[in-house]
Tab-separated table of C-alpha atoms in Angstrom:
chain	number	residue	atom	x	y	z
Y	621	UNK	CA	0.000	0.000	0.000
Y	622	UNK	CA	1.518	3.116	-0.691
Y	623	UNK	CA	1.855	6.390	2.615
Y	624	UNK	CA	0.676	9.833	3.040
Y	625	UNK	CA	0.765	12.168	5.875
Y	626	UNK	CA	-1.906	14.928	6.184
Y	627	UNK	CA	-0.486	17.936	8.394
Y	628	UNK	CA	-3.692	19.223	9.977
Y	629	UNK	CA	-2.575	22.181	12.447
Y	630	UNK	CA	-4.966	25.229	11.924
Y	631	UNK	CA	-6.947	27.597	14.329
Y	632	UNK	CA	-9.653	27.485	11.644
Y	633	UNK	CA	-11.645	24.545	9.911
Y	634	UNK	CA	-13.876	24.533	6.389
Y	635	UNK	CA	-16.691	22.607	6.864
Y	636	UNK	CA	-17.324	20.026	3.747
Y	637	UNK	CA	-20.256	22.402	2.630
Y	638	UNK	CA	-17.887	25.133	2.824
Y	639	UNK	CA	-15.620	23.049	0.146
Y	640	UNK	CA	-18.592	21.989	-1.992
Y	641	UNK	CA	-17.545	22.531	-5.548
Y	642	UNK	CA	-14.535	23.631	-5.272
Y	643	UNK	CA	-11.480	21.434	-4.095
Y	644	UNK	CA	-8.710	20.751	-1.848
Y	645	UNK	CA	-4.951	19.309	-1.571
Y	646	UNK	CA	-2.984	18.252	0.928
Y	647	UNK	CA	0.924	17.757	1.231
Y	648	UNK	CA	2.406	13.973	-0.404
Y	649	UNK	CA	5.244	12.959	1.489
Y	650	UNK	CA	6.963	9.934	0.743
Y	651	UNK	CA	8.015	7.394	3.403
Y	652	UNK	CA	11.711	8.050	2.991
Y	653	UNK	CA	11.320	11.951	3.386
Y	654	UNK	CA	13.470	13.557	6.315
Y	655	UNK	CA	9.271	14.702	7.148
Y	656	UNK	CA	8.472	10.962	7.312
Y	657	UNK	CA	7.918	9.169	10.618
Y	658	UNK	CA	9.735	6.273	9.130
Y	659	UNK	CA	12.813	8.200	7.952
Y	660	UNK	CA	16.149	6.552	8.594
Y	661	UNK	CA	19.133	8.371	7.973
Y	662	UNK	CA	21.432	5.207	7.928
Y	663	UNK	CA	19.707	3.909	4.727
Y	664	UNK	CA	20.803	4.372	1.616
Y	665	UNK	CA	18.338	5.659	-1.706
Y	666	UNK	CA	19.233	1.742	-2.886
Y	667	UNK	CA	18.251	0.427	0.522
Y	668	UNK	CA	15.096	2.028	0.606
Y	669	UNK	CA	14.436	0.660	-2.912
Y	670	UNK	CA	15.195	-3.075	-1.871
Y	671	UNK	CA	13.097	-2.668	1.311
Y	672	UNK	CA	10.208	-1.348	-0.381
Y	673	UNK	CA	10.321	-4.066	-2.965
Y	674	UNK	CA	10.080	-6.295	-0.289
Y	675	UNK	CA	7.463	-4.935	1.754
Y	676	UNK	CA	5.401	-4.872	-1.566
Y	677	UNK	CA	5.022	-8.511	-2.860
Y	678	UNK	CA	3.809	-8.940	1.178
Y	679	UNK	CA	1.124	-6.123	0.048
Y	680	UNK	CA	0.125	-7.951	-3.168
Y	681	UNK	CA	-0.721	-11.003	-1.594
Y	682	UNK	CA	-3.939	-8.586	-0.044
Y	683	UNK	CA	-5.698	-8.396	-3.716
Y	684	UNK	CA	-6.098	-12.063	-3.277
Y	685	UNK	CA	-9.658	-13.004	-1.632
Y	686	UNK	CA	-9.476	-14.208	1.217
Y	687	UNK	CA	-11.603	-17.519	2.139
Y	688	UNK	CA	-13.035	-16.152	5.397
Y	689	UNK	CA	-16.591	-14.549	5.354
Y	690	UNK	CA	-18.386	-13.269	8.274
Y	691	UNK	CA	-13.301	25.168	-1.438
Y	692	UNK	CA	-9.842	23.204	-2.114
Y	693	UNK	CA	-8.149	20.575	-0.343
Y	694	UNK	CA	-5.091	18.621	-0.518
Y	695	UNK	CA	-3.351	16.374	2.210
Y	696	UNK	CA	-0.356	15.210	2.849
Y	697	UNK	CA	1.393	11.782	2.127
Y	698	UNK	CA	3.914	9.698	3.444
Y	699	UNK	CA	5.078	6.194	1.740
Y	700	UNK	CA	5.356	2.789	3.929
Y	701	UNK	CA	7.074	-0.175	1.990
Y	702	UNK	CA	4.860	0.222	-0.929
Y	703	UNK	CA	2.612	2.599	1.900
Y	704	UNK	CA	1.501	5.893	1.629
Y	705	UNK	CA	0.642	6.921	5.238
Y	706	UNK	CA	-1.554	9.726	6.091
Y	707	UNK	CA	-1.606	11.844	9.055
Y	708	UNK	CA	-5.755	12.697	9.423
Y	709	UNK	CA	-7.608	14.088	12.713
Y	710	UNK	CA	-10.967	11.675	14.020
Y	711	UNK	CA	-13.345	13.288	16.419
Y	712	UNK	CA	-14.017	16.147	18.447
Y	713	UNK	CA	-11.787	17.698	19.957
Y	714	UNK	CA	-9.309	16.689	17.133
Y	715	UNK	CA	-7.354	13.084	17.824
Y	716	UNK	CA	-4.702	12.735	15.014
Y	717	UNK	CA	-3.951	9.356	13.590
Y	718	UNK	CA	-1.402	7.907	11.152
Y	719	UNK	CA	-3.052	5.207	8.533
Y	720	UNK	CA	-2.026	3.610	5.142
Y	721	UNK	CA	-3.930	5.606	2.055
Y	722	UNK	CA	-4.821	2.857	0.016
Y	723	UNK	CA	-5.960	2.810	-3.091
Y	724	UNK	CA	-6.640	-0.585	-2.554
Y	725	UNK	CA	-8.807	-0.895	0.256
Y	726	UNK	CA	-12.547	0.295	0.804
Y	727	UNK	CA	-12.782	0.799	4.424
Y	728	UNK	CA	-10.969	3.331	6.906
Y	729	UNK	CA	-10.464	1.960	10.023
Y	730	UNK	CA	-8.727	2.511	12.849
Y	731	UNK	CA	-7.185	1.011	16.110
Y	732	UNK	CA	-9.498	1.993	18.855
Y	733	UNK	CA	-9.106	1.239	23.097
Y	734	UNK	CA	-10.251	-0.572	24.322
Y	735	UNK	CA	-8.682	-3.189	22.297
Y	736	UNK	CA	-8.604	-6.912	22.888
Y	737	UNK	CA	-5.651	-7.439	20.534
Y	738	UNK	CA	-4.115	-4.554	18.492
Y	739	UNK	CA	-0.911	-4.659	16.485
Y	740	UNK	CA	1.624	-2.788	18.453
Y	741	UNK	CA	1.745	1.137	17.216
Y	742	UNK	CA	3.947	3.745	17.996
Y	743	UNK	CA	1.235	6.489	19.239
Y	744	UNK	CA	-1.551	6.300	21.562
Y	745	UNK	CA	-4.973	4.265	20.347
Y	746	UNK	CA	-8.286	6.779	19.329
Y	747	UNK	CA	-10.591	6.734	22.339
Y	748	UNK	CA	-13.989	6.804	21.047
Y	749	UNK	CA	-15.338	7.930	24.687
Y	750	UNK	CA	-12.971	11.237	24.492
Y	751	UNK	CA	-14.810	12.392	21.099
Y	752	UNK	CA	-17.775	14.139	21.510
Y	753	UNK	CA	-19.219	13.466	17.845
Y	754	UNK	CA	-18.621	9.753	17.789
Y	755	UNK	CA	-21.923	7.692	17.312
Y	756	UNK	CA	-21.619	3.770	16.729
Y	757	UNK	CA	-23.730	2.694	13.837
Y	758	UNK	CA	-26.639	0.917	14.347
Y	759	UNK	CA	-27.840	-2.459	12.198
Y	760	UNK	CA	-29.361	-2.761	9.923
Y	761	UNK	CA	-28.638	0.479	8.493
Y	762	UNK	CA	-27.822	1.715	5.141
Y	763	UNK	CA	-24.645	2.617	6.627
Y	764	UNK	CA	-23.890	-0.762	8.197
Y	765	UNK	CA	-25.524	-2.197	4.558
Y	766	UNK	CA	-22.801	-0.578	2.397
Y	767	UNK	CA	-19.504	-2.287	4.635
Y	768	UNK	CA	-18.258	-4.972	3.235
Y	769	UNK	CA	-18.239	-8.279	5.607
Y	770	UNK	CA	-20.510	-6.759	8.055
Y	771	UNK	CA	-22.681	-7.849	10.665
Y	772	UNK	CA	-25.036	-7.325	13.101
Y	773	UNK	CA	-24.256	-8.422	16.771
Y	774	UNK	CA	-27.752	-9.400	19.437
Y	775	UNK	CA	-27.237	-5.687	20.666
Y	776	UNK	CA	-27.775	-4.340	17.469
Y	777	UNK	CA	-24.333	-2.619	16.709
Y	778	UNK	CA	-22.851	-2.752	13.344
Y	779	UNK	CA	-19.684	-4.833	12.927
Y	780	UNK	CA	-17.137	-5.747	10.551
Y	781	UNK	CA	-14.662	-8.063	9.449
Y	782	UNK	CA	-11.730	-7.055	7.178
Y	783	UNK	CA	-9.397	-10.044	5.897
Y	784	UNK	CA	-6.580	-9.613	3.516
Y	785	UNK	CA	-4.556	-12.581	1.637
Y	786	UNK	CA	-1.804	-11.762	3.592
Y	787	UNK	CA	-3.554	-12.873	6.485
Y	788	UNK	CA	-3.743	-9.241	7.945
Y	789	UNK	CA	-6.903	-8.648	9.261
Y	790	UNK	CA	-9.451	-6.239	11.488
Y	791	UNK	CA	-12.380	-6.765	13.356
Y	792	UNK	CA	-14.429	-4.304	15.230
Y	793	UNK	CA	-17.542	-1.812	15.236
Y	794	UNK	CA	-19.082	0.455	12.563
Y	795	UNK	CA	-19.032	4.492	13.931
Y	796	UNK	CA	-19.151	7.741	12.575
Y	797	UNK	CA	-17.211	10.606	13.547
Y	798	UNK	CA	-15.797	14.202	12.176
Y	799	UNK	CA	-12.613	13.066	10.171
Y	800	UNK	CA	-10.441	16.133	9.773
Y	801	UNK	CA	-7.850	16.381	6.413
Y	802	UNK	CA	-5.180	18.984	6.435
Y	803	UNK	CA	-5.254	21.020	3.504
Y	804	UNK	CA	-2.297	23.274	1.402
Y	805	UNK	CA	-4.441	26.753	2.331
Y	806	UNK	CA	-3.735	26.303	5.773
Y	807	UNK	CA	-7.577	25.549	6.742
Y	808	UNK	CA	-8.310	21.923	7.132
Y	809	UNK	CA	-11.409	20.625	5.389
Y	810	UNK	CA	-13.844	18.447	8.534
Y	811	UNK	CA	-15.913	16.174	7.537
Y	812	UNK	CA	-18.811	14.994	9.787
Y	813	UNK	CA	-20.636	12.240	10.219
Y	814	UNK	CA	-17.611	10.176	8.905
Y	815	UNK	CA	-17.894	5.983	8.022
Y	816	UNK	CA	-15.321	4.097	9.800
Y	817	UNK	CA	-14.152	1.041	11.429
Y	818	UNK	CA	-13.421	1.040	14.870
Y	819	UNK	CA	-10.750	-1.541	15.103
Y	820	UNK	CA	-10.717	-3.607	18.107
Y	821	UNK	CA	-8.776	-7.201	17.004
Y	822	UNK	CA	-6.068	-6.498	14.657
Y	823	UNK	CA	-3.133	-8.060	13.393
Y	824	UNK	CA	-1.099	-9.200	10.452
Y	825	UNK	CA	1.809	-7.489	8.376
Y	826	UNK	CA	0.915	-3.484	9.511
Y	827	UNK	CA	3.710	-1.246	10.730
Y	828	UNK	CA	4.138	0.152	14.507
Y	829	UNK	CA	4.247	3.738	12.319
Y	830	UNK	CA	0.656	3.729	11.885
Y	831	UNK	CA	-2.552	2.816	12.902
Y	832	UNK	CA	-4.865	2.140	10.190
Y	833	UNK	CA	-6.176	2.531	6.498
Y	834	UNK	CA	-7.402	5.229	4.731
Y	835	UNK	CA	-9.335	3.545	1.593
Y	836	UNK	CA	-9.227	4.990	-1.164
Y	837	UNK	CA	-10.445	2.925	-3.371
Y	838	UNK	CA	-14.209	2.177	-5.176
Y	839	UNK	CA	-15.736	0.710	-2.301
Y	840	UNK	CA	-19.081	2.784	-1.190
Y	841	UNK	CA	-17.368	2.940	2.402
Y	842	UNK	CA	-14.091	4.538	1.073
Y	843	UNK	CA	-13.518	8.094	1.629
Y	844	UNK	CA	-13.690	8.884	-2.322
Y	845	UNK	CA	-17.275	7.431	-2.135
Y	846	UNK	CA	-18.190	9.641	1.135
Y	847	UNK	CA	-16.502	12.170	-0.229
Y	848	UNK	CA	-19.118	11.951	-2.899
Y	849	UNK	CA	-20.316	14.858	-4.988
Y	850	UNK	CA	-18.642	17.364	-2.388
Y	851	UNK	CA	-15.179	16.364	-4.270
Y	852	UNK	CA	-17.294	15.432	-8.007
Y	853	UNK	CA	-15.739	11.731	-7.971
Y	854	UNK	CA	-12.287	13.529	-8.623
Y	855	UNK	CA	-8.833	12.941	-6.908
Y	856	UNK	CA	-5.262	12.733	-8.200
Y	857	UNK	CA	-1.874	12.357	-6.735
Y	858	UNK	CA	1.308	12.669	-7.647
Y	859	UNK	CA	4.510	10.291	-6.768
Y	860	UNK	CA	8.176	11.843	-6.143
Y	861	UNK	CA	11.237	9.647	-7.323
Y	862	UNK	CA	12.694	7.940	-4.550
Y	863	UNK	CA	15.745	10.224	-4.870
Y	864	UNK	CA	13.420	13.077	-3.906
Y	865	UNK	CA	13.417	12.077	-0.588
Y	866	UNK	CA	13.651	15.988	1.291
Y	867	UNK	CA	10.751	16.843	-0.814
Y	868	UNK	CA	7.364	16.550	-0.712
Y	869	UNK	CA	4.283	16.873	-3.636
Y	870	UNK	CA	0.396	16.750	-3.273
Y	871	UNK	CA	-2.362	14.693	-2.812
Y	872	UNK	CA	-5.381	16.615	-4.481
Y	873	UNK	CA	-9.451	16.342	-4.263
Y	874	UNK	CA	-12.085	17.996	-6.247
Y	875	UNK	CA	-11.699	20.672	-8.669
Y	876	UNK	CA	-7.657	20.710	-7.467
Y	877	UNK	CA	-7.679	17.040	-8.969
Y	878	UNK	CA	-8.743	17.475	-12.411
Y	879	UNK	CA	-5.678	16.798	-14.547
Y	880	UNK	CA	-5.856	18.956	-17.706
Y	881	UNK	CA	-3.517	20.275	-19.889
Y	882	UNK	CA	-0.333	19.516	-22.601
Y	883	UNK	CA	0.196	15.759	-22.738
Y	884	UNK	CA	-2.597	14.111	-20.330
Y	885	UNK	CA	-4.086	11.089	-21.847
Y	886	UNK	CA	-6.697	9.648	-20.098
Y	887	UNK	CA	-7.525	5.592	-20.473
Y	888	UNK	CA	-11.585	4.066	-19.223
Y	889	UNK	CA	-11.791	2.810	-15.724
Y	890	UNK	CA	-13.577	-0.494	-15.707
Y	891	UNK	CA	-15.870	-1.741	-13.644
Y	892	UNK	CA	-15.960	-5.186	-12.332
Y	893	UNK	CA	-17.322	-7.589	-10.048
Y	894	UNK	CA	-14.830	-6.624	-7.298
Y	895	UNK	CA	-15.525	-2.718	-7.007
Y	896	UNK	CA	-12.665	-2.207	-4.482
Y	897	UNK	CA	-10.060	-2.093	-6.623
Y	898	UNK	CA	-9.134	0.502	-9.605
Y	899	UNK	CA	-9.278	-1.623	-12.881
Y	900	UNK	CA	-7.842	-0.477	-16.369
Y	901	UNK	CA	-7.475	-1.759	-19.862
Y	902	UNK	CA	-3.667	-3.412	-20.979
Y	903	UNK	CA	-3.323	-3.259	-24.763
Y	904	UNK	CA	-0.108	-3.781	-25.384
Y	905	UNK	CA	3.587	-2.219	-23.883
Y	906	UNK	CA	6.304	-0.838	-26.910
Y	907	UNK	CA	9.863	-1.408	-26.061
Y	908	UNK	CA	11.968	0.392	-29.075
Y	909	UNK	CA	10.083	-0.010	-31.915
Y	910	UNK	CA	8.861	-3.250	-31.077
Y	911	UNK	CA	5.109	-3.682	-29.938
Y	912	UNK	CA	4.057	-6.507	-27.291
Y	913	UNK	CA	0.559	-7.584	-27.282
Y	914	UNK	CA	-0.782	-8.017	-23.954
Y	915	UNK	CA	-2.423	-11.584	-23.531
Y	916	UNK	CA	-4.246	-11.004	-20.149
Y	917	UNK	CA	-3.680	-12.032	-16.659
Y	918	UNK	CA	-5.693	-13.927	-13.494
Y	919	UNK	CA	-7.682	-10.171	-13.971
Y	920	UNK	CA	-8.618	-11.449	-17.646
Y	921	UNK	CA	-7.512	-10.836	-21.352
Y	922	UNK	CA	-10.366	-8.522	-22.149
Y	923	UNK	CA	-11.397	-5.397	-20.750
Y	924	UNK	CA	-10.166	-4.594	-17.249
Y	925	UNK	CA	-7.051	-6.866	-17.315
Y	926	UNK	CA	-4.859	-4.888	-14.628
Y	927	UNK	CA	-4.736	-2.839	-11.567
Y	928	UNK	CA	-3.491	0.221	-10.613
Y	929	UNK	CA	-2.370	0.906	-7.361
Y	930	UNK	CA	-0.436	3.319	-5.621
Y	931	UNK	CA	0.656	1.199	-2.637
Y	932	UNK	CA	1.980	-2.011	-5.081
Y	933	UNK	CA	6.290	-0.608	-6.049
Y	934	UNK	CA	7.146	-2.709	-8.713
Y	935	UNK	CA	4.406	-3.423	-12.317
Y	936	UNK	CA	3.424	-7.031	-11.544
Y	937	UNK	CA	2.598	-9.081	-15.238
Y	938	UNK	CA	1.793	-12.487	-15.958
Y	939	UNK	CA	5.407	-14.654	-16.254
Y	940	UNK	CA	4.225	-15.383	-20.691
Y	941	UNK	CA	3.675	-11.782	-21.318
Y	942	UNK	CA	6.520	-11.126	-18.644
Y	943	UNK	CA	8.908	-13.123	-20.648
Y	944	UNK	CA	8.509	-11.475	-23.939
Y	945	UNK	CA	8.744	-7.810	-22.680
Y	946	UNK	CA	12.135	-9.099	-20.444
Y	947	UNK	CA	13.090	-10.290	-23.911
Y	948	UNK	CA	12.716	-6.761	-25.761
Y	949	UNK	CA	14.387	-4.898	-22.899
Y	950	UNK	CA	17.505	-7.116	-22.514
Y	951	UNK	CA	17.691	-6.987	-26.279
Y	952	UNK	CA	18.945	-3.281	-26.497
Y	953	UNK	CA	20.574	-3.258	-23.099
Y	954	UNK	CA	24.899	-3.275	-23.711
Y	955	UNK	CA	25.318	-4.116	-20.236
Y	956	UNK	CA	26.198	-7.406	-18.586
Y	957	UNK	CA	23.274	-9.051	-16.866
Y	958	UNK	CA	23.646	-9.939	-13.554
Y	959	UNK	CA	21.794	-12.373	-10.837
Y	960	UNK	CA	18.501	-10.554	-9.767
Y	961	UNK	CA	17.923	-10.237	-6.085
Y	962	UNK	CA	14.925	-12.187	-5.199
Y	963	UNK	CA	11.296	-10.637	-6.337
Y	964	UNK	CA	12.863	-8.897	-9.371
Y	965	UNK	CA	13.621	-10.347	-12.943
Y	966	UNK	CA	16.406	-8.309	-15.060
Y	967	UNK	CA	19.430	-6.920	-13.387
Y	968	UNK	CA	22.471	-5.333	-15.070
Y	969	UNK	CA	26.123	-4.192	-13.992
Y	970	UNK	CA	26.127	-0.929	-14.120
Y	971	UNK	CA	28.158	1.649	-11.872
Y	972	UNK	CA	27.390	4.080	-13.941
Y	973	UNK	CA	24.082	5.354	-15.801
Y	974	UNK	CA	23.748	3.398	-18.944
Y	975	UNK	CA	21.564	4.028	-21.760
Y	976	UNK	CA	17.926	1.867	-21.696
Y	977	UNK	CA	15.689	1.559	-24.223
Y	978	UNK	CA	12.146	3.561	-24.811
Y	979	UNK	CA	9.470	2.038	-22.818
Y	980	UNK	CA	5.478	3.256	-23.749
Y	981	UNK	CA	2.426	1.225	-21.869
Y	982	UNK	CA	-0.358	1.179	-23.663
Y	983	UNK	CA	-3.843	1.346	-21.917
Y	984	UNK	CA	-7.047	1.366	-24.238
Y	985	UNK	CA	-6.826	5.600	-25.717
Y	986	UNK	CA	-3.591	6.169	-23.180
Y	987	UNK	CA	-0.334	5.686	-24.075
Y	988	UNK	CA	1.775	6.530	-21.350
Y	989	UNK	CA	5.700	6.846	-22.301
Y	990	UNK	CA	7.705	6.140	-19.341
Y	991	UNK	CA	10.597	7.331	-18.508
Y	992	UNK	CA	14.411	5.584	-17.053
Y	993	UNK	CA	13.020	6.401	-13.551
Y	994	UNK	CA	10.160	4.339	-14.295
Y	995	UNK	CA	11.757	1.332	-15.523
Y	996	UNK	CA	14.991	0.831	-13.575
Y	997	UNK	CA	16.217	1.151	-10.427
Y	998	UNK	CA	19.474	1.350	-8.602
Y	999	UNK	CA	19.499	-1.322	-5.737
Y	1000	UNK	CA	23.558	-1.121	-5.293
Y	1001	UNK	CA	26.025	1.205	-6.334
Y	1002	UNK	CA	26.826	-1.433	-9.239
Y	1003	UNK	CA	23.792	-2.618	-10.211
Y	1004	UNK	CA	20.305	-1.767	-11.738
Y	1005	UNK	CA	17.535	-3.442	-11.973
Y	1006	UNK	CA	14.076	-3.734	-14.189
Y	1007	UNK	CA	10.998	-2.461	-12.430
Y	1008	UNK	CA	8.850	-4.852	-14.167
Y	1009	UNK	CA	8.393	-8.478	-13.092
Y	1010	UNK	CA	6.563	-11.836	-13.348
Y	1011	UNK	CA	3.818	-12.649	-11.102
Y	1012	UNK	CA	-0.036	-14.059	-11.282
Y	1013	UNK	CA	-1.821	-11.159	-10.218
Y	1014	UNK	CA	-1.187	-8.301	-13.118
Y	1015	UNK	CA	-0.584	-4.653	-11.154
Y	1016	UNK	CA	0.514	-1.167	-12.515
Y	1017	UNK	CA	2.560	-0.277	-9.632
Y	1018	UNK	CA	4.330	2.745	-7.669
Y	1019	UNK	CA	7.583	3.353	-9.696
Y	1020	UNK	CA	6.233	3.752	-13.245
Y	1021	UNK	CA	3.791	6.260	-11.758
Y	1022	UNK	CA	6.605	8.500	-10.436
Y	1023	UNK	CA	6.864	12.072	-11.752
Y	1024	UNK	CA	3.131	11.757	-13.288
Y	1025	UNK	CA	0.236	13.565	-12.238
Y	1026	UNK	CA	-2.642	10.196	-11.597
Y	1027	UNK	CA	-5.924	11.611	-11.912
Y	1028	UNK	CA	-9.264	9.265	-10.746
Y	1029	UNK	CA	-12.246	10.663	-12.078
Y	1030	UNK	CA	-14.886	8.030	-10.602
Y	1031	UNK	CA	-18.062	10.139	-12.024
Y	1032	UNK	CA	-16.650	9.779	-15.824
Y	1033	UNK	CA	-14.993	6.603	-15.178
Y	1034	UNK	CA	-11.062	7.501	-15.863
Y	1035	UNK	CA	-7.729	7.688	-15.256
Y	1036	UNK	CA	-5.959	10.350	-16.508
Y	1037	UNK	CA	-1.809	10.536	-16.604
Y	1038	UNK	CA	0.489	13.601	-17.458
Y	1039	UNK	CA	3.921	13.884	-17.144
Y	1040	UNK	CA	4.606	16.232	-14.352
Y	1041	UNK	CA	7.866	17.034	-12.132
Y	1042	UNK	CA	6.192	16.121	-8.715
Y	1043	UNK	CA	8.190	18.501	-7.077
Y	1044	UNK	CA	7.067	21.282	-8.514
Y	1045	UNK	CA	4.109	20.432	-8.501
């Protein structure tokens, strides 16, 4: 999952009315940033690479089902292993909290006392009785309804029950509360009567950093579907290069998100049966001059054959299509190849920068030319590596994003890229 921070300090607060039709943006800093939480000044840019590579085939395992069933505003980001954490306030008065912003998940939830089992976390637990605008959610509800996995217990409280493949998990109550998001004008935008999951049993593969997810993703319980016509379906974000790591961009909402402008190209979403995740079209991927047809994945060959995700580092393809595109790129490469660490493919010596061939994706009406920072990576002072690689589940990840401006437009159904320097941005 990919991390943003939201910096919410203000001695004034827009009300989500007060933001209606316009938009907002809050500050993207990425988990390596000397702002981050999770900052280490003993790792080097390559380390950081190598961890977060790591950290995000334990993420991808989470888009497998699991088998158990019971005026504008911007905020700020911070990236965990493939995790972009954000830094929001919950209740009245104001408690803050640090929690993944995933694009991947449809729930925000929380670790909340008193808590039978919580992972351990760095900052104190939300105490529901302390907030003075926290209501539990009653069942059945519309509210309760629209959760995924939930339940009602013999008292009549709304629960839920949040599995990932990974075997991470949380369990706990339905409530609403004011959720506060920092925002770039120096107001922060509330926003009452927030859906969220009061976690009370929660475990798995979550850093002591944070505390939660923010989801971000289709689900009607994500904060883009609350959100709702206050923010007109539309967010966008854009990634820094991991070299960038003092700097920080924006994570935008609303009007602040459309994406317009000299060299956006903008491919269908597509809807499917799973309405969590962010689906797009694969046509094909150019390397050179030479064009790869894509032949589908465990996501399909037809429409809808890939996701994109912000929290996912490395572009995840199935091992046939995988094969060829390895094939293209080590084809124009005049570097000696060199054993791949393990998770990654197509490694080269190279102490210094060598020359890579032209890389352009191909989504249906989006072709999105990447650049070297896209698709390779330093993991040693000697060595490079491809950020593409094999696997079953087919994901547009993290690093080809970088230095593009990733707009979601969930009314019209698109996803819209530009090339942008995120740190001007």
């Amino acid at each position: 999952m990919a991390a943003v921070v939201f910096g919410i300090l203000a001695l004034s607060t827009l009300s989500l009315i007060d933001a209606h039709g316009g938009g907002f943006s809050v500050e993207l800093i990425h988990r390596d940033s000397v702002k981050s939480p999770f900052y280490s000044p003993f790792e080097t840019n390559s380390d950081r690479i190598t961890n977060a590579v790591r950290r995000s085939f334990d993420r991808v395992n989470r888009f497998k089902p699991s088998s158990v069933s019971t005026k504008a505003a911007e905020a700020e980001i911070i990236l965990d292993s493939g995790e972009y954490l954000l830094n929001i306030s919950l209740g009245t008065p104001g408690f803050d909290v640090v929690a993944i912003a995933d694009t991947g998940s449809g729930l925000i939830w929380t670790q909340c006392k008193p808590c039978s089992q919580c992972f351990k976390q760095d900052a104190p637990l939300f105490d529901p009785s302390k907030s003075s605008t926290y209501r539990t959610i009653s069942c059945p509800t519309r509210e309760c309804a629209r959760v995924g996995r939930s339940s009602c217990t013999s008292d009549g409280t709304c629960r839920y029950a949040t599995i990932y493949g990974d075997g991470s998990f949380s369990y706990g109550v339905i409530a609403s509360d004011t959720l506060t998001l920092g925002s770039t004008t120096g107001r922060p935008v509330a926003l009452p009567k927030t859906v969220f999951g009061c976690g009370l049993n929660n475990g798995g593969t979550f850093s002591e950093k944070n505390s939660g997810i923010i989801g971000l993703a289709g689900g009607e319980s994500s904060l883009i579907s609350q959100l709702g016509t206050s923010i007109a379906g539309k967010f966008s974000y854009c990634l820094l290069p991991t070299s960038e790591a003092g700097k920080s961009s924006k994570m935008n909402f609303g009007t602040n998100a459309v994406v317009s402008g000299r060299g956006v190209v903008s491919t269908p979403l597509v809807k499917k049966s799973s309405n969590t995740f962010y689906f797009l079209t694969l046509e094909a991927i150019t390397v050179g001059t030479k064009r790869i047809k894509y032949t589908g994945s465990s996501s399909g060959s037809g429409e809808g054959n890939i996701i994109i995700d912000s929290g996912t580092t490395l572009t995840l393809l199935p091992s046939d299509f995988y094969s060829q595109l390895e094939s293209a790129v080590d084809e124009l490469i005049k570097a000696k190849r060199v054993e791949a660490p393990q998770g990654l493919s197509l490694c080269y010596e190279a102490p210094d920068d060598i020359k890579v061939p032209d890389v352009t994706v191909h989504f249906t009406d989006a072709d999105v030319t990447l650049k070297p920072l896209n698709t390779f990576f330093r993991i040693s002072e000697t060595t490079i590596c491809f950020t593409f690689t094999s696997y079953d589940i087919a994901i547009y990840g993290n690093l080809a994003q970088m230095n593009f401006l990733v707009g979601y437009d969930t009314e019209k159904q698109t996803v819209s890229f530009k090339p942008t320097d995120c740190s001007k941005s």
